[in-house]
mmCIF file of C-alpha atoms in Angstrom:
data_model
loop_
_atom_site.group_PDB
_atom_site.id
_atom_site.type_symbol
_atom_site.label_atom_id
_atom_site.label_comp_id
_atom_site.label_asym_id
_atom_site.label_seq_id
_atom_site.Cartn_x
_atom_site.Cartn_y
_atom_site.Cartn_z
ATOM 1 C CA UNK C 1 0.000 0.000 0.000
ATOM 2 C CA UNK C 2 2.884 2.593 0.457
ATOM 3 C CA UNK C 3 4.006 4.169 -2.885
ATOM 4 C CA UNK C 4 7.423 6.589 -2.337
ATOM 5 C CA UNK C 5 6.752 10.324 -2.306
ATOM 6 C CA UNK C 6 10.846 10.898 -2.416
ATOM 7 C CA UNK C 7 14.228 9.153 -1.866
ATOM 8 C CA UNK C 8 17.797 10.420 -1.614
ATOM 9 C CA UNK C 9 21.121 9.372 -0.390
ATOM 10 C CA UNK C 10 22.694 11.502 1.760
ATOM 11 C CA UNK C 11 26.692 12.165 2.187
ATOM 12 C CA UNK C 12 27.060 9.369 4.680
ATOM 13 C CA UNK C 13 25.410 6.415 2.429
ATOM 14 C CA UNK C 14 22.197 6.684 4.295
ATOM 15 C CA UNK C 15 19.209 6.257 2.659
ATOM 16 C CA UNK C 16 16.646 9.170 3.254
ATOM 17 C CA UNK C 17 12.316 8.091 2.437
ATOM 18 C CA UNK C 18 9.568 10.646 2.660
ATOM 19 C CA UNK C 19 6.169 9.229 2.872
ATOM 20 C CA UNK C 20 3.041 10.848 2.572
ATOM 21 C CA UNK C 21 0.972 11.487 5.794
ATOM 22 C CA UNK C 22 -1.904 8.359 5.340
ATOM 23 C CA UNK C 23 1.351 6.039 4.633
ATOM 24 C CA UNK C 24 2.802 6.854 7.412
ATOM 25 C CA UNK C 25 0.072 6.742 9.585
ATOM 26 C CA UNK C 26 -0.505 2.763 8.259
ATOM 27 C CA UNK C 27 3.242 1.804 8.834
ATOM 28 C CA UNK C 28 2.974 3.199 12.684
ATOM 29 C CA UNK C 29 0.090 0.800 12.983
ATOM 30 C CA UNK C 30 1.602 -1.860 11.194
ATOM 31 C CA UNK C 31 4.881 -1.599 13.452
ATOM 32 C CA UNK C 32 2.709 -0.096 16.503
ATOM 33 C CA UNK C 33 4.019 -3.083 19.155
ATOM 34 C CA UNK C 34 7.739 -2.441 18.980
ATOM 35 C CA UNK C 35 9.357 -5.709 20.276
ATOM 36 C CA UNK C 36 12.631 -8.014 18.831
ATOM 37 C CA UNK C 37 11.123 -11.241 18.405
ATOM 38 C CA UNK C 38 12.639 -13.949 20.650
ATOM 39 C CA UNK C 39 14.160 -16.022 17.147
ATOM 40 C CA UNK C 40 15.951 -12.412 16.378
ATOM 41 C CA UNK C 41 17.365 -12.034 19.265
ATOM 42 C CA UNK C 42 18.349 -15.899 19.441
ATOM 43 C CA UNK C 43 19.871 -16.482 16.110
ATOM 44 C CA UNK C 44 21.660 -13.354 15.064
ATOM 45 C CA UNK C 45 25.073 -13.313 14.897
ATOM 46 C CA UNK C 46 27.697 -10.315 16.468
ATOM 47 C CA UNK C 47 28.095 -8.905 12.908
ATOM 48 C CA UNK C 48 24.633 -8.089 12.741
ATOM 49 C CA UNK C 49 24.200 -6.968 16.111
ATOM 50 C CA UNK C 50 26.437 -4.480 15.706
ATOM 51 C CA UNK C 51 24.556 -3.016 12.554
ATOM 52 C CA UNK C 52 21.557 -3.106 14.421
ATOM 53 C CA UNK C 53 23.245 -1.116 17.349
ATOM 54 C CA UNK C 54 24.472 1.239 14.867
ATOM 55 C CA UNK C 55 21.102 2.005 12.528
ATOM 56 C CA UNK C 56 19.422 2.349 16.205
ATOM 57 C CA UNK C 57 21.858 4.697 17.465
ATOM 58 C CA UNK C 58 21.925 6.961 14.000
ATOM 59 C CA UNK C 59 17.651 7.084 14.389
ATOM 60 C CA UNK C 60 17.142 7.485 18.460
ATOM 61 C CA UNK C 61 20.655 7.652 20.134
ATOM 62 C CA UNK C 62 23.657 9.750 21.167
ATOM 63 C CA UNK C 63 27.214 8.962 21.337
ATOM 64 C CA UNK C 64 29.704 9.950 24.107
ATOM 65 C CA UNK C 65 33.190 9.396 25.197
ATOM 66 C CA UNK C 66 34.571 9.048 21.228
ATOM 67 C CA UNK C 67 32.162 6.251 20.346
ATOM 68 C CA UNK C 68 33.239 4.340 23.468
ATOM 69 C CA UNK C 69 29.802 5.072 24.817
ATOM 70 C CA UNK C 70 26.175 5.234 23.245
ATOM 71 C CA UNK C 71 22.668 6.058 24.547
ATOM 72 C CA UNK C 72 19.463 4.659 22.923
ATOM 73 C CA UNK C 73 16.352 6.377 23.766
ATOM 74 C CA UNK C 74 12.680 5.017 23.052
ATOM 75 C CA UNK C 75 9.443 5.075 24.835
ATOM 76 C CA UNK C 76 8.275 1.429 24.965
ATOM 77 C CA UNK C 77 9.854 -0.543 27.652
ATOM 78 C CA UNK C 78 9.592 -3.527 25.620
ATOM 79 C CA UNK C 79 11.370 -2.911 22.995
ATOM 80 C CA UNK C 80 14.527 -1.283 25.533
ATOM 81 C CA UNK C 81 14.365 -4.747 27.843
ATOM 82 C CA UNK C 82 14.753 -6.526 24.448
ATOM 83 C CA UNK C 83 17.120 -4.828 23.033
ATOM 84 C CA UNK C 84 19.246 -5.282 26.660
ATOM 85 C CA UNK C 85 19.113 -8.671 26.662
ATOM 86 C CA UNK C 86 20.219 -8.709 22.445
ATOM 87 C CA UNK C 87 23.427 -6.481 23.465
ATOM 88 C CA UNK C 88 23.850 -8.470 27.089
ATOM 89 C CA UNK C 89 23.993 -11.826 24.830
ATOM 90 C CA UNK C 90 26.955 -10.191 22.599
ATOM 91 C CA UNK C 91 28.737 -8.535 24.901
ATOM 92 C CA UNK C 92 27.802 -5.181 25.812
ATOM 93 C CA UNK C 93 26.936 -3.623 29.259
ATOM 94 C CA UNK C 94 23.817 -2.438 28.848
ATOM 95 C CA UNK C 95 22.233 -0.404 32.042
ATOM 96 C CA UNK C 96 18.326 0.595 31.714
ATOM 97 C CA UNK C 97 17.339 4.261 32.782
ATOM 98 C CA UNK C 98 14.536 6.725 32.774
ATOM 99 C CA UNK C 99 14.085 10.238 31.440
ATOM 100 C CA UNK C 100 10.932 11.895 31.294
ATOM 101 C CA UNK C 101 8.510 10.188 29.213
ATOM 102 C CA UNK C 102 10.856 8.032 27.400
ATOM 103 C CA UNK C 103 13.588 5.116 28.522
ATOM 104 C CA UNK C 104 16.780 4.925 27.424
ATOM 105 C CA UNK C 105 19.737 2.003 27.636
ATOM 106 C CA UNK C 106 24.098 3.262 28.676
ATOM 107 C CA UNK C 107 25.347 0.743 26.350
ATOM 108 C CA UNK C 108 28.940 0.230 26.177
ATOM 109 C CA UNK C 109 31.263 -3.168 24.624
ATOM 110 C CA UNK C 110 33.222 -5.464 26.701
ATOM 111 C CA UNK C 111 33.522 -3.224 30.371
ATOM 112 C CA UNK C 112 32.939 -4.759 33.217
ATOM 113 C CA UNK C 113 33.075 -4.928 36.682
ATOM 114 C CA UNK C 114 34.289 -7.273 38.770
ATOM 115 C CA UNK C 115 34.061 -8.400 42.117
ATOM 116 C CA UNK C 116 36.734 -10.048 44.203
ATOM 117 C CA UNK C 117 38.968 -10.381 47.205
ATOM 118 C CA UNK C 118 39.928 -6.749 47.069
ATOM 119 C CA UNK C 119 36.223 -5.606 47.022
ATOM 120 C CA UNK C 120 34.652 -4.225 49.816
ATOM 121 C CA UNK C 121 32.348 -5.956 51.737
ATOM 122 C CA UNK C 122 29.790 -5.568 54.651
ATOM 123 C CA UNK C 123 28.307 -7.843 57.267
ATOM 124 C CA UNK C 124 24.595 -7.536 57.773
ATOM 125 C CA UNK C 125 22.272 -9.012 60.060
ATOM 126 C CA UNK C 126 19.462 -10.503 58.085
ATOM 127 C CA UNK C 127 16.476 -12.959 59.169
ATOM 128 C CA UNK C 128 14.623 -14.283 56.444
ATOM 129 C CA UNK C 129 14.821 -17.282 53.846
ATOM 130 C CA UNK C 130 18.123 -17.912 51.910
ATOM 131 C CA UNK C 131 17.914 -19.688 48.353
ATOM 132 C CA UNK C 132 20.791 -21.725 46.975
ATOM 133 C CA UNK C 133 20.578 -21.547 42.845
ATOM 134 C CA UNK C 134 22.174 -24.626 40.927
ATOM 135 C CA UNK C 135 22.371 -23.721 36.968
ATOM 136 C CA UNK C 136 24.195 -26.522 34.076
ATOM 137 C CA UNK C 137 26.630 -23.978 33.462
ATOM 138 C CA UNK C 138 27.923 -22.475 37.257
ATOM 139 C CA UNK C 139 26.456 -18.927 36.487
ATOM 140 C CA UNK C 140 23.350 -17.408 36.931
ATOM 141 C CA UNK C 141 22.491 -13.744 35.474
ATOM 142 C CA UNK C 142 19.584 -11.497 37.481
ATOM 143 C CA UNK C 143 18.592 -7.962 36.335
ATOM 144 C CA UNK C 144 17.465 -5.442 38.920
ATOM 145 C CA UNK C 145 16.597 -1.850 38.291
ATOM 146 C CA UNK C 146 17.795 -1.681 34.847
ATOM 147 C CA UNK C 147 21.169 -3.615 35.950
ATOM 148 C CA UNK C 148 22.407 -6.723 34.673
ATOM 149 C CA UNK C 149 24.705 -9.110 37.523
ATOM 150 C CA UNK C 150 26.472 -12.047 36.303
ATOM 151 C CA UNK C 151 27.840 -14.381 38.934
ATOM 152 C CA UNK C 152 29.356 -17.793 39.386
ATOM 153 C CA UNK C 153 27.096 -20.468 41.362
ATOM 154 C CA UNK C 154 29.416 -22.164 43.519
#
């Protein structure tokens, strides 16, 4: 149903499409629950992740810190806890955030941070049940608050 009203490449090779008003309006409700489908996320490959990341960034992101650093911004939460768990399973630290009306993921490659004997640690009193997890491959990952924790089992 959508004809082109006008197309042009621009200096950095992307591709520039002006629709008229009623064809826009259909492909909003076409696309209107913005999700990445489980097989997407499941089957692509780092290569393609990365051109994702990039055509994302160039639509509804910022980038900081000389590329080191990028910021995706989009209002359903969704399609941002989707698109975490796409970048977590390639890689990336991806944090979740709010501003405003909208969400937006801290996404950077291959930083972490890690925990060990020279970490600081505090003794609590604490009453209440304790859980033991036991996962096929020793880790277990747990988001909270827009955080992602990765952490051995044993």
């Amino acid at each position: 149903p959508c004809g082109f009203h006008k197309e042009y490449i621009t200096n950095d090779d992307h591709g520039v499409i002006f629709l008229p008003a009623e064809e826009g309006r259909y492909i909003r409700d076409v696309l209107r629950d913005k999700n990445i489908p489980d097989w997407f996320i499941e089957e692509l490959g780092t290569r393609q992740v990365g051109v994702v990341l990039k055509t994302l960034i160039a639509g509804d992101g910022s980038t900081h810190n000389g590329g080191t650093s990028v910021q995706y911004y989009a209002k359903p939460q969704k399609l941002l806890d989707d698109l975490q768990r796409l970048l977590f399973l390639h890689g990336y630290r991806v944090t979740k955030n709010k501003h405003e009306r909208a969400g937006y993921l801290n996404i950077t490659k291959h930083i972490t941070t890690e925990f060990g004997e020279n970490s600081t640690r505090q003794i609590i009193k604490y009453v209440g049940p304790v859980y033991y997890l036991k996962t096929k491959n020793n880790t277990v990952v747990a988001r909270r608050n827009g955080r992602v924790c990765i952490v051995g089992d044993n």
